[in-house]
Short mmCIF file of C-alpha atoms in Angstrom, two decimals:
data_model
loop_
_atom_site.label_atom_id
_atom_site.label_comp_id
_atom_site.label_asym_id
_atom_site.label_seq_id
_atom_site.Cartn_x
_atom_site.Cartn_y
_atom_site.Cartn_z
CA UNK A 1 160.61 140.33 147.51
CA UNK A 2 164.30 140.49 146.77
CA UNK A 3 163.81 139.73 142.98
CA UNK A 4 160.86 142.38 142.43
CA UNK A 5 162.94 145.31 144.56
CA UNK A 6 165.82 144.17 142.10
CA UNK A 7 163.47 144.39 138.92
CA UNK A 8 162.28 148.03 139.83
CA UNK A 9 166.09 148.99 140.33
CA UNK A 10 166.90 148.05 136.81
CA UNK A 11 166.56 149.83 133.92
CA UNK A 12 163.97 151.30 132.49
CA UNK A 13 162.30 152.49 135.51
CA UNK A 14 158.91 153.23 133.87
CA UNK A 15 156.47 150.75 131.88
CA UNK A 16 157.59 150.58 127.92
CA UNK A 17 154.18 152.15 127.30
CA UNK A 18 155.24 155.58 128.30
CA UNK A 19 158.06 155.88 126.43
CA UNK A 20 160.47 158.07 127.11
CA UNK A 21 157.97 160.75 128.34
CA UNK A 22 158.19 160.52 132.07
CA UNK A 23 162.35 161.11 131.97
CA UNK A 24 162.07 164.47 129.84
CA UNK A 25 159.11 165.64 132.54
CA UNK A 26 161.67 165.76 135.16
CA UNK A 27 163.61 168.33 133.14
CA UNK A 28 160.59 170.80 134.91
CA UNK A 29 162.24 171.16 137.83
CA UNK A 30 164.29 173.23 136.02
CA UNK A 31 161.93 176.33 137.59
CA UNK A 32 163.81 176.29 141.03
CA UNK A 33 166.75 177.86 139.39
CA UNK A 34 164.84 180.59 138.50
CA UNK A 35 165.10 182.50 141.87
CA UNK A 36 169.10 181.65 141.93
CA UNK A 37 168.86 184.20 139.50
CA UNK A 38 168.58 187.02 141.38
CA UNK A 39 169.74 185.33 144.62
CA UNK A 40 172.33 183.69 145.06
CA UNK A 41 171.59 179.79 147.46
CA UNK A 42 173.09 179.09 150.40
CA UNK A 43 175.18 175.93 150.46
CA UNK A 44 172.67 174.50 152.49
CA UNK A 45 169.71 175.09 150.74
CA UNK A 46 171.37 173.48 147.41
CA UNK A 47 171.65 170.49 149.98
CA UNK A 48 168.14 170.33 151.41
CA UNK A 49 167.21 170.74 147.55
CA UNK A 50 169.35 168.09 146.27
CA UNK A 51 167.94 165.71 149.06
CA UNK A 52 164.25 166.78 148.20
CA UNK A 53 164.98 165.67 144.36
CA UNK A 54 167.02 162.60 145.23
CA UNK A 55 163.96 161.58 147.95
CA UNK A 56 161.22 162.14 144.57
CA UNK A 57 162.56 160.68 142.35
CA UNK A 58 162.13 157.13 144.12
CA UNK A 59 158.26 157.93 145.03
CA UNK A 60 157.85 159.39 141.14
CA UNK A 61 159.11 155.94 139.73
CA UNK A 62 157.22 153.94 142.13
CA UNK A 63 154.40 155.31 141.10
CA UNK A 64 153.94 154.11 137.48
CA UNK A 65 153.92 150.55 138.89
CA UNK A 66 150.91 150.52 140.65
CA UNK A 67 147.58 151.72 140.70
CA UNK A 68 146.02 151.18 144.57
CA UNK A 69 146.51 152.79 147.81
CA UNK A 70 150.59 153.02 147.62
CA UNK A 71 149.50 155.83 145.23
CA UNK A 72 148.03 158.13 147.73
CA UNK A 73 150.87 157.46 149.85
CA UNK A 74 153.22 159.16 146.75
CA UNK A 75 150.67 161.71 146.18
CA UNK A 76 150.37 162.96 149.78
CA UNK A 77 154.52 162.53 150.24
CA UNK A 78 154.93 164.58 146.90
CA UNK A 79 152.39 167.34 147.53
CA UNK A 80 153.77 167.93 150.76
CA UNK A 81 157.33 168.60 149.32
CA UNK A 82 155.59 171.70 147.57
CA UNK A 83 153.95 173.07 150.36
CA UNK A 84 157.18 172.45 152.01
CA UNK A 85 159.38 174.53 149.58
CA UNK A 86 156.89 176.75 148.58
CA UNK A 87 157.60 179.55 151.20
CA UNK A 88 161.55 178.98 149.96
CA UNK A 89 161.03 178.31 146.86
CA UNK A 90 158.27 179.00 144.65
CA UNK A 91 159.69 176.09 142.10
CA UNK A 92 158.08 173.67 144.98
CA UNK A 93 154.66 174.10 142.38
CA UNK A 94 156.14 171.45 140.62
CA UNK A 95 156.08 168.95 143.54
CA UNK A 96 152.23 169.80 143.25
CA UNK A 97 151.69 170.05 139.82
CA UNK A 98 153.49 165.94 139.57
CA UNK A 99 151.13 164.99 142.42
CA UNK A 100 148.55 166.13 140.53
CA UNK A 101 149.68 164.07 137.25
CA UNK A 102 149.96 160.74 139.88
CA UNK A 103 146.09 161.33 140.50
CA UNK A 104 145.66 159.47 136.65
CA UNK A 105 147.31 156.34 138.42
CA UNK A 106 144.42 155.24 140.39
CA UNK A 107 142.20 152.74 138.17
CA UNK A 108 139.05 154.46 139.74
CA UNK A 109 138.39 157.88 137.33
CA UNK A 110 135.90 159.34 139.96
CA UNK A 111 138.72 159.06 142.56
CA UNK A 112 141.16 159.77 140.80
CA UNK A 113 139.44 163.46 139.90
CA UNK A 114 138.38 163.71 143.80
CA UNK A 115 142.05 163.21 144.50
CA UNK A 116 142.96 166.11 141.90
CA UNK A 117 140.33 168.01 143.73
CA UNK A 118 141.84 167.96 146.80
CA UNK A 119 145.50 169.02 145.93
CA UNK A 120 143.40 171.96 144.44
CA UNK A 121 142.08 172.53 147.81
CA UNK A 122 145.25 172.01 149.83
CA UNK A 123 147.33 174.18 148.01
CA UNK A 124 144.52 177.35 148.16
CA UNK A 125 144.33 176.09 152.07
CA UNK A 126 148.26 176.33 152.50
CA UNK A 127 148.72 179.38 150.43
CA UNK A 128 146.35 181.51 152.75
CA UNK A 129 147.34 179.99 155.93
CA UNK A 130 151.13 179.88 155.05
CA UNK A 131 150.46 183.86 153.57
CA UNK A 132 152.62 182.32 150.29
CA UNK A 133 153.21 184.59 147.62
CA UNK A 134 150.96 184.12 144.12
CA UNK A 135 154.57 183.13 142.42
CA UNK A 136 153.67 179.68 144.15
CA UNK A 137 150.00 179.60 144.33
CA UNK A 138 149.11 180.66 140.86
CA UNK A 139 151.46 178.57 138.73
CA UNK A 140 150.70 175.52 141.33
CA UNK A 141 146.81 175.94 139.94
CA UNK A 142 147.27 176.81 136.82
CA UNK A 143 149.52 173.92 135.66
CA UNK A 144 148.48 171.05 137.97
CA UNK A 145 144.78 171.36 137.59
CA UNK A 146 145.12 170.98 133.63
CA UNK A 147 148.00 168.56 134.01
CA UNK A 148 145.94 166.12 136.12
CA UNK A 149 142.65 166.02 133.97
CA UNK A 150 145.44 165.76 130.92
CA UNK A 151 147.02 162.53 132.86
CA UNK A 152 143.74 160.87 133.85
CA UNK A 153 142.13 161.49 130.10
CA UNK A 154 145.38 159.93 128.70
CA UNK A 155 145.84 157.02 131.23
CA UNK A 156 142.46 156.25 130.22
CA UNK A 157 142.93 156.60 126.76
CA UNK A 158 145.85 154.24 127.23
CA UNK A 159 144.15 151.79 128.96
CA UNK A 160 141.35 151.53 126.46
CA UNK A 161 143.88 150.93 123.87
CA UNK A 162 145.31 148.14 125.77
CA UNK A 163 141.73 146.24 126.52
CA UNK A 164 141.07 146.61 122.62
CA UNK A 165 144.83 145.00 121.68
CA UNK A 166 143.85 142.25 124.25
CA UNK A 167 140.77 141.98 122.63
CA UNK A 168 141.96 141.80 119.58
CA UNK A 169 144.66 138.87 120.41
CA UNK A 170 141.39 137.07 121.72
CA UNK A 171 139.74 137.61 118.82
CA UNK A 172 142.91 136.32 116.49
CA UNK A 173 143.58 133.72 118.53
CA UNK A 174 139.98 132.02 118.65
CA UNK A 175 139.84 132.90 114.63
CA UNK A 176 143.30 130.95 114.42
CA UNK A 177 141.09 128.21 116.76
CA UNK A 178 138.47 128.00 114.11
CA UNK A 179 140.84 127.98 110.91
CA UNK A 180 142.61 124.78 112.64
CA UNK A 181 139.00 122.90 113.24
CA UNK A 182 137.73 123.71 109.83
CA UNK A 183 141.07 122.32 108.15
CA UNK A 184 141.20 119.31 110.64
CA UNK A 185 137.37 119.05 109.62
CA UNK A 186 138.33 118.98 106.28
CA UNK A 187 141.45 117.09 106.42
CA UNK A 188 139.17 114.31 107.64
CA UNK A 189 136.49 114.16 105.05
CA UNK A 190 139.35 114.50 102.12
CA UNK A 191 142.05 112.00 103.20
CA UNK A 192 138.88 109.77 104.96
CA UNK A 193 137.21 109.20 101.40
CA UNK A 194 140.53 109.47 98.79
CA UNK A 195 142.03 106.33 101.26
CA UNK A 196 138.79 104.40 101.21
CA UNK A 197 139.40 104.62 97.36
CA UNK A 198 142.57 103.68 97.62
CA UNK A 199 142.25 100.80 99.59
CA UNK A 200 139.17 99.48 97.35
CA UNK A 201 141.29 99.98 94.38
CA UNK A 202 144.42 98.51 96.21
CA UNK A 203 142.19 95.26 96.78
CA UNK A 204 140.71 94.95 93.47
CA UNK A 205 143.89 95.03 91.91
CA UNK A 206 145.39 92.46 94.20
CA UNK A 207 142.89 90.56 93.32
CA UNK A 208 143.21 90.80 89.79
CA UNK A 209 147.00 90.47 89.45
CA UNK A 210 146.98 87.00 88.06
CA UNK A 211 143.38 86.78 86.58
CA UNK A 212 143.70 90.13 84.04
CA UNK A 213 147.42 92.14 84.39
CA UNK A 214 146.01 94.51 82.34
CA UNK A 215 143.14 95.43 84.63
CA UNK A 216 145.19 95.20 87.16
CA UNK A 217 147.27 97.69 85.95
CA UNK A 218 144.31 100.06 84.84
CA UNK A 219 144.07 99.89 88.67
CA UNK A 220 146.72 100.86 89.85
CA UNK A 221 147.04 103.62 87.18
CA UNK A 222 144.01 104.87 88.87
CA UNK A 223 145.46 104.52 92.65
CA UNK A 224 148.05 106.60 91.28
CA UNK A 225 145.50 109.16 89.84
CA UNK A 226 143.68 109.78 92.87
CA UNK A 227 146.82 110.03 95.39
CA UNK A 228 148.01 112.68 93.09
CA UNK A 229 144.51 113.86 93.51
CA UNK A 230 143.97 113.61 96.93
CA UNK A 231 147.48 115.62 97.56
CA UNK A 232 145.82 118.36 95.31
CA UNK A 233 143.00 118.87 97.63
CA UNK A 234 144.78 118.81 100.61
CA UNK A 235 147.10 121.53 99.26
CA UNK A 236 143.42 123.12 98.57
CA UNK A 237 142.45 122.55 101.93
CA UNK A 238 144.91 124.14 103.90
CA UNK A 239 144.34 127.43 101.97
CA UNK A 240 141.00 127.44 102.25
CA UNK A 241 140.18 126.46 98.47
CA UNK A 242 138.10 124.59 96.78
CA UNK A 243 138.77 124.13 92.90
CA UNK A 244 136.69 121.27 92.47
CA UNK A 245 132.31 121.64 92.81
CA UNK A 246 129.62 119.33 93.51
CA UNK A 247 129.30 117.85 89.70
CA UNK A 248 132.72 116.67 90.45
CA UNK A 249 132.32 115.51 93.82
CA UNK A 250 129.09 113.79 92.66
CA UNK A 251 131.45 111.76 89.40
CA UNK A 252 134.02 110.85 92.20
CA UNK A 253 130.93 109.18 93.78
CA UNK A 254 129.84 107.20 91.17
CA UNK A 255 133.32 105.91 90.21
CA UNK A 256 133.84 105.00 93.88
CA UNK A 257 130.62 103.03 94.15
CA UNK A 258 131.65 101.50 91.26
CA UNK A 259 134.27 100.30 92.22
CA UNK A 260 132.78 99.32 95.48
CA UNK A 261 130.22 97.08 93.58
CA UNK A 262 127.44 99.63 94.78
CA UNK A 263 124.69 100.57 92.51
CA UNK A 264 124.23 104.59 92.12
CA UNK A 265 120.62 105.63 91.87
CA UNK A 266 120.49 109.76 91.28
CA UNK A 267 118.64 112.58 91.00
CA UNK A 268 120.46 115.60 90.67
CA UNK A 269 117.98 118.96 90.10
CA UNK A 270 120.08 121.61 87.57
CA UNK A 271 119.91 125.09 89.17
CA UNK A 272 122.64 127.11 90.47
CA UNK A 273 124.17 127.08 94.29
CA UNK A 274 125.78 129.59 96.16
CA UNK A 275 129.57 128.68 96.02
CA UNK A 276 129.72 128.13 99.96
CA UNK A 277 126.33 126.19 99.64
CA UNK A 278 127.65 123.88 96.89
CA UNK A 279 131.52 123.53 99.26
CA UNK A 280 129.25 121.84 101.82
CA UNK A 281 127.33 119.99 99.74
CA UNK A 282 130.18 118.48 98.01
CA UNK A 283 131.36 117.74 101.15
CA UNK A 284 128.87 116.07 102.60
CA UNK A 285 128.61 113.82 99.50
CA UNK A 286 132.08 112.75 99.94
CA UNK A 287 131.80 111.95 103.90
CA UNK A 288 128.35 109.88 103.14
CA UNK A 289 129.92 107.56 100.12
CA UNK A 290 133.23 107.27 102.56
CA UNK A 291 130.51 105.74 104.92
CA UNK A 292 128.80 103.80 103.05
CA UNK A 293 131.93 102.27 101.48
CA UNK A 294 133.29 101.52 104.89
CA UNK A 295 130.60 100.45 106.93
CA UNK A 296 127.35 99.98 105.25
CA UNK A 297 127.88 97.05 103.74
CA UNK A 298 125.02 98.35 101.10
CA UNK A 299 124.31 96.80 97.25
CA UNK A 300 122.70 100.44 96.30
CA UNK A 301 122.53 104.19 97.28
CA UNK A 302 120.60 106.67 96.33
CA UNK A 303 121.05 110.64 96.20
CA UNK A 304 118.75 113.21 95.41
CA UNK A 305 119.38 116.92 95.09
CA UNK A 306 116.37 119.38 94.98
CA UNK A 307 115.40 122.88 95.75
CA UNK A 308 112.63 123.88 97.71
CA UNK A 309 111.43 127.45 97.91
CA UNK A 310 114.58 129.33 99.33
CA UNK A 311 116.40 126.11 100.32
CA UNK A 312 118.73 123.58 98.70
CA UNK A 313 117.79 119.77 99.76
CA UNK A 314 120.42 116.84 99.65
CA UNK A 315 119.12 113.80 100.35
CA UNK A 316 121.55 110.28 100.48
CA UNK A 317 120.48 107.25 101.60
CA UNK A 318 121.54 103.16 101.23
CA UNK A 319 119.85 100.13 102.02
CA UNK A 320 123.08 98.51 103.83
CA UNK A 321 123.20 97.57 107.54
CA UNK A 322 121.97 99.78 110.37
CA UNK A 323 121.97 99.88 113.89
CA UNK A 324 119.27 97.97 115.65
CA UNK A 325 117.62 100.53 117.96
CA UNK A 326 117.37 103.10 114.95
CA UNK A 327 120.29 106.00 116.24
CA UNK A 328 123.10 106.87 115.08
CA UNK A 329 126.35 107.07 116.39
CA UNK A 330 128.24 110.78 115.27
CA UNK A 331 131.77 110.17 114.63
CA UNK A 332 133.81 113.43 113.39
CA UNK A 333 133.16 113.02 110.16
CA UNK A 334 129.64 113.67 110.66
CA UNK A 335 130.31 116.09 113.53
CA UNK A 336 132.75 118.33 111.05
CA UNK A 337 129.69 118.15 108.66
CA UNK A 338 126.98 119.40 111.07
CA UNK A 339 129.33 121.95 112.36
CA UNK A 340 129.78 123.64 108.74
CA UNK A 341 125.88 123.23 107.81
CA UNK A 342 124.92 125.19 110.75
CA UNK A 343 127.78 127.73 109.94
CA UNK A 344 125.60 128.49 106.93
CA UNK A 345 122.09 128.08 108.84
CA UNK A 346 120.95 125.17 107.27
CA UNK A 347 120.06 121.53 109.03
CA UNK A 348 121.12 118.24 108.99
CA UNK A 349 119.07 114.96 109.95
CA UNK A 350 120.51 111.64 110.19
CA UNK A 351 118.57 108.92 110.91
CA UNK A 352 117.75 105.49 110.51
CA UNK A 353 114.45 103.14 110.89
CA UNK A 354 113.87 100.22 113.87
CA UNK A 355 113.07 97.32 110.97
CA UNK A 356 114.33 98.78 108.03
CA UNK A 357 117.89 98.85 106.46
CA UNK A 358 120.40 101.91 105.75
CA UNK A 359 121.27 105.25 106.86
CA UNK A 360 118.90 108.54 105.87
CA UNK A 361 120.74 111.60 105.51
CA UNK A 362 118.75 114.90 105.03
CA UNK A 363 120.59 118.21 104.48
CA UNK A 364 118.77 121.27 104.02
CA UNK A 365 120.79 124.78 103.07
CA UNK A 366 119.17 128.24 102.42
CA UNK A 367 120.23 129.49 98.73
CA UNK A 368 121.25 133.23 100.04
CA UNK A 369 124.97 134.08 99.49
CA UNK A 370 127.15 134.87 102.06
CA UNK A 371 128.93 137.85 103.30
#
């Protein structure tokens, strides 16, 4: 209680979205010296008007906190200070016309005009019951009538603008969301297959350190190659690129396999594929040979690449070991995979056969280029 009394007490005493507005609108009350013009105040009355500004100004503050009943409370308090000065003072309109203003304050529009409404009828009430003169009346109208449906249309306004920026931050944030699955998505299916090379390679050339040095080192020329490689496409990644295609994903295959000891049967169709078609494709290429190196145990694959009608077809399958009851188990890799293919509103079967050996994998992509 202490803290938040404290907090209001320190500067600034209004929310940073209205500026430095609300401290020039007090300059307004500049309209009670008009009648010390012509007649000259009484020590007393500068007194009772000095105590009427310094009780405001509290009440006016207050009021650009908060937006539920504590508003009527400054609305009624600040109206009455008019009606109070107005048969002293005819520069008591401006009490009225900032009641009026506080009227935008309330979250609820329709009560917030029925509010405005009744100052309007209060001050006609007290100017022909009080007999005031039209030096208070008509001003009081004339200004806080205009000034009210001003405040509520701009508080509005302003509160519009601040659901859109929150929208907006929503919107960035889940987009930022996204960008950080699709990288760790991708992350996964480069590093995944480049270290299953690696290792293969790593092995073979253990192996053939003593038997043939010179394969050996072919070997680990070619570990060398493809970690300079693989830091390429990660670079690539993170930005969202893709400099290499599917004819290149599709040679990394072979020479993987290869090296794996796995026999590549294929049957690639020639046509051309939407560039975000043929990123998923390639992709999908590399996280099925990354499986099949590391858990299929298989002697052959085969991949076949087709179109029918409107749709590109991708077919991969191996005749290694697979699972007994004929489903599969999704890891990420596959998960990341089926995540982009419906981005692009294609579909993606995997599936293998109780009795039979290896891993189907059906991909199917509609040819139509992206926005």
């Amino acid at each position: 209680m202490t803290t938040s009394l404290l907090s209001r007490l320190s500067f600034p005493w209004v929310p940073a979205r209205y500026g430095k507005a609300p401290y020039f609108w007090l300059l307004s009350f500049a309209i009670f010296g008009w009648k010390y013009l012509y007649v000259a105040p009484t020590s007393k009355e500068l007194m009772y008007l000095a105590l009427s500004f310094l009780m405001f100004l509290p009440f006016y503050f207050y009021s650009f906190w908060y937006s539920d009943w504590r508003i009527y409370i400054c609305i009624v308090l600040i109206c009455g200070f008019g009606i109070i000065w107005a048969p002293y003072n005819y520069g008591g309109s401006t009490f009225c016309i900032f009641a009026a203003t506080m009227c935008s304050r309330l979250p609820d529009t329709r009560r917030a005009y029925v509010s405005l409404s009744a100052i309007g009828i209060v001050i006609v009430i007290a100017s022909v019951l009080m007999r005031l003169e039209s030096y208070f009346w008509i001003p009081a109208l004339i200004f806080s009538i205009p000034s009210g449906v001003g405040a509520i249309i701009g508080e509005r306004l302003a509160r519009s603008n601040e659901n859109l920026l929150k929208k907006q931050e929503e919107v960035e944030y889940l987009a930022a969301l996204a960008e950080r699955e699709r990288i760790a998505r991708d992350l996964h299916d480069l590093l995944g297959h480049t270290l299953s090379v690696i290792t293969l390679k790593a092995e073979l050339a253990g192996k053939l350190l003593d038997r043939n040095p010179e394969a050996c080192k072919k070997e680990i020329n070619d570990i060398e190659h493809t970690a300079r490689q693989a830091l390429a496409e990660v670079r690539a990644a993170v930005i969202g690129y893709r400099a290499t295609g599917l004819g290149h994903e599709l040679q990394s295959a072979k020479n993987t396999l290869d090296a794996a000891q796995v026999t590549l049967i294929s049957d690639i169709g020639q046509f051309t594929i939407p560039s975000a078609q043929e990123n998923v494709l390639a992709l999908a290429v590399r996280e099925a040979i990354t499986n099949i190196i590391r858990h299929a145990q298989a002697s052959q694959c085969h991949i076949r690449l087709y179109r029918l009608d409107t749709h590109v077809v991708l077919k991969i399958s191996d005749n290694g070991v697979a699972g007994k009851s004929g489903a599969v188990r999704k890891g990420s890799g596959l998960n990341g995979m089926s995540e982009r293919v419906q981005t692009l509103g294609g579909s993606l079967q995997v599936s293998t056969s109780t009795g039979t050996t290896g891993l189907h994998l059906e991909l199917c992509l509609p040819m139509k280029e992206e926005a």
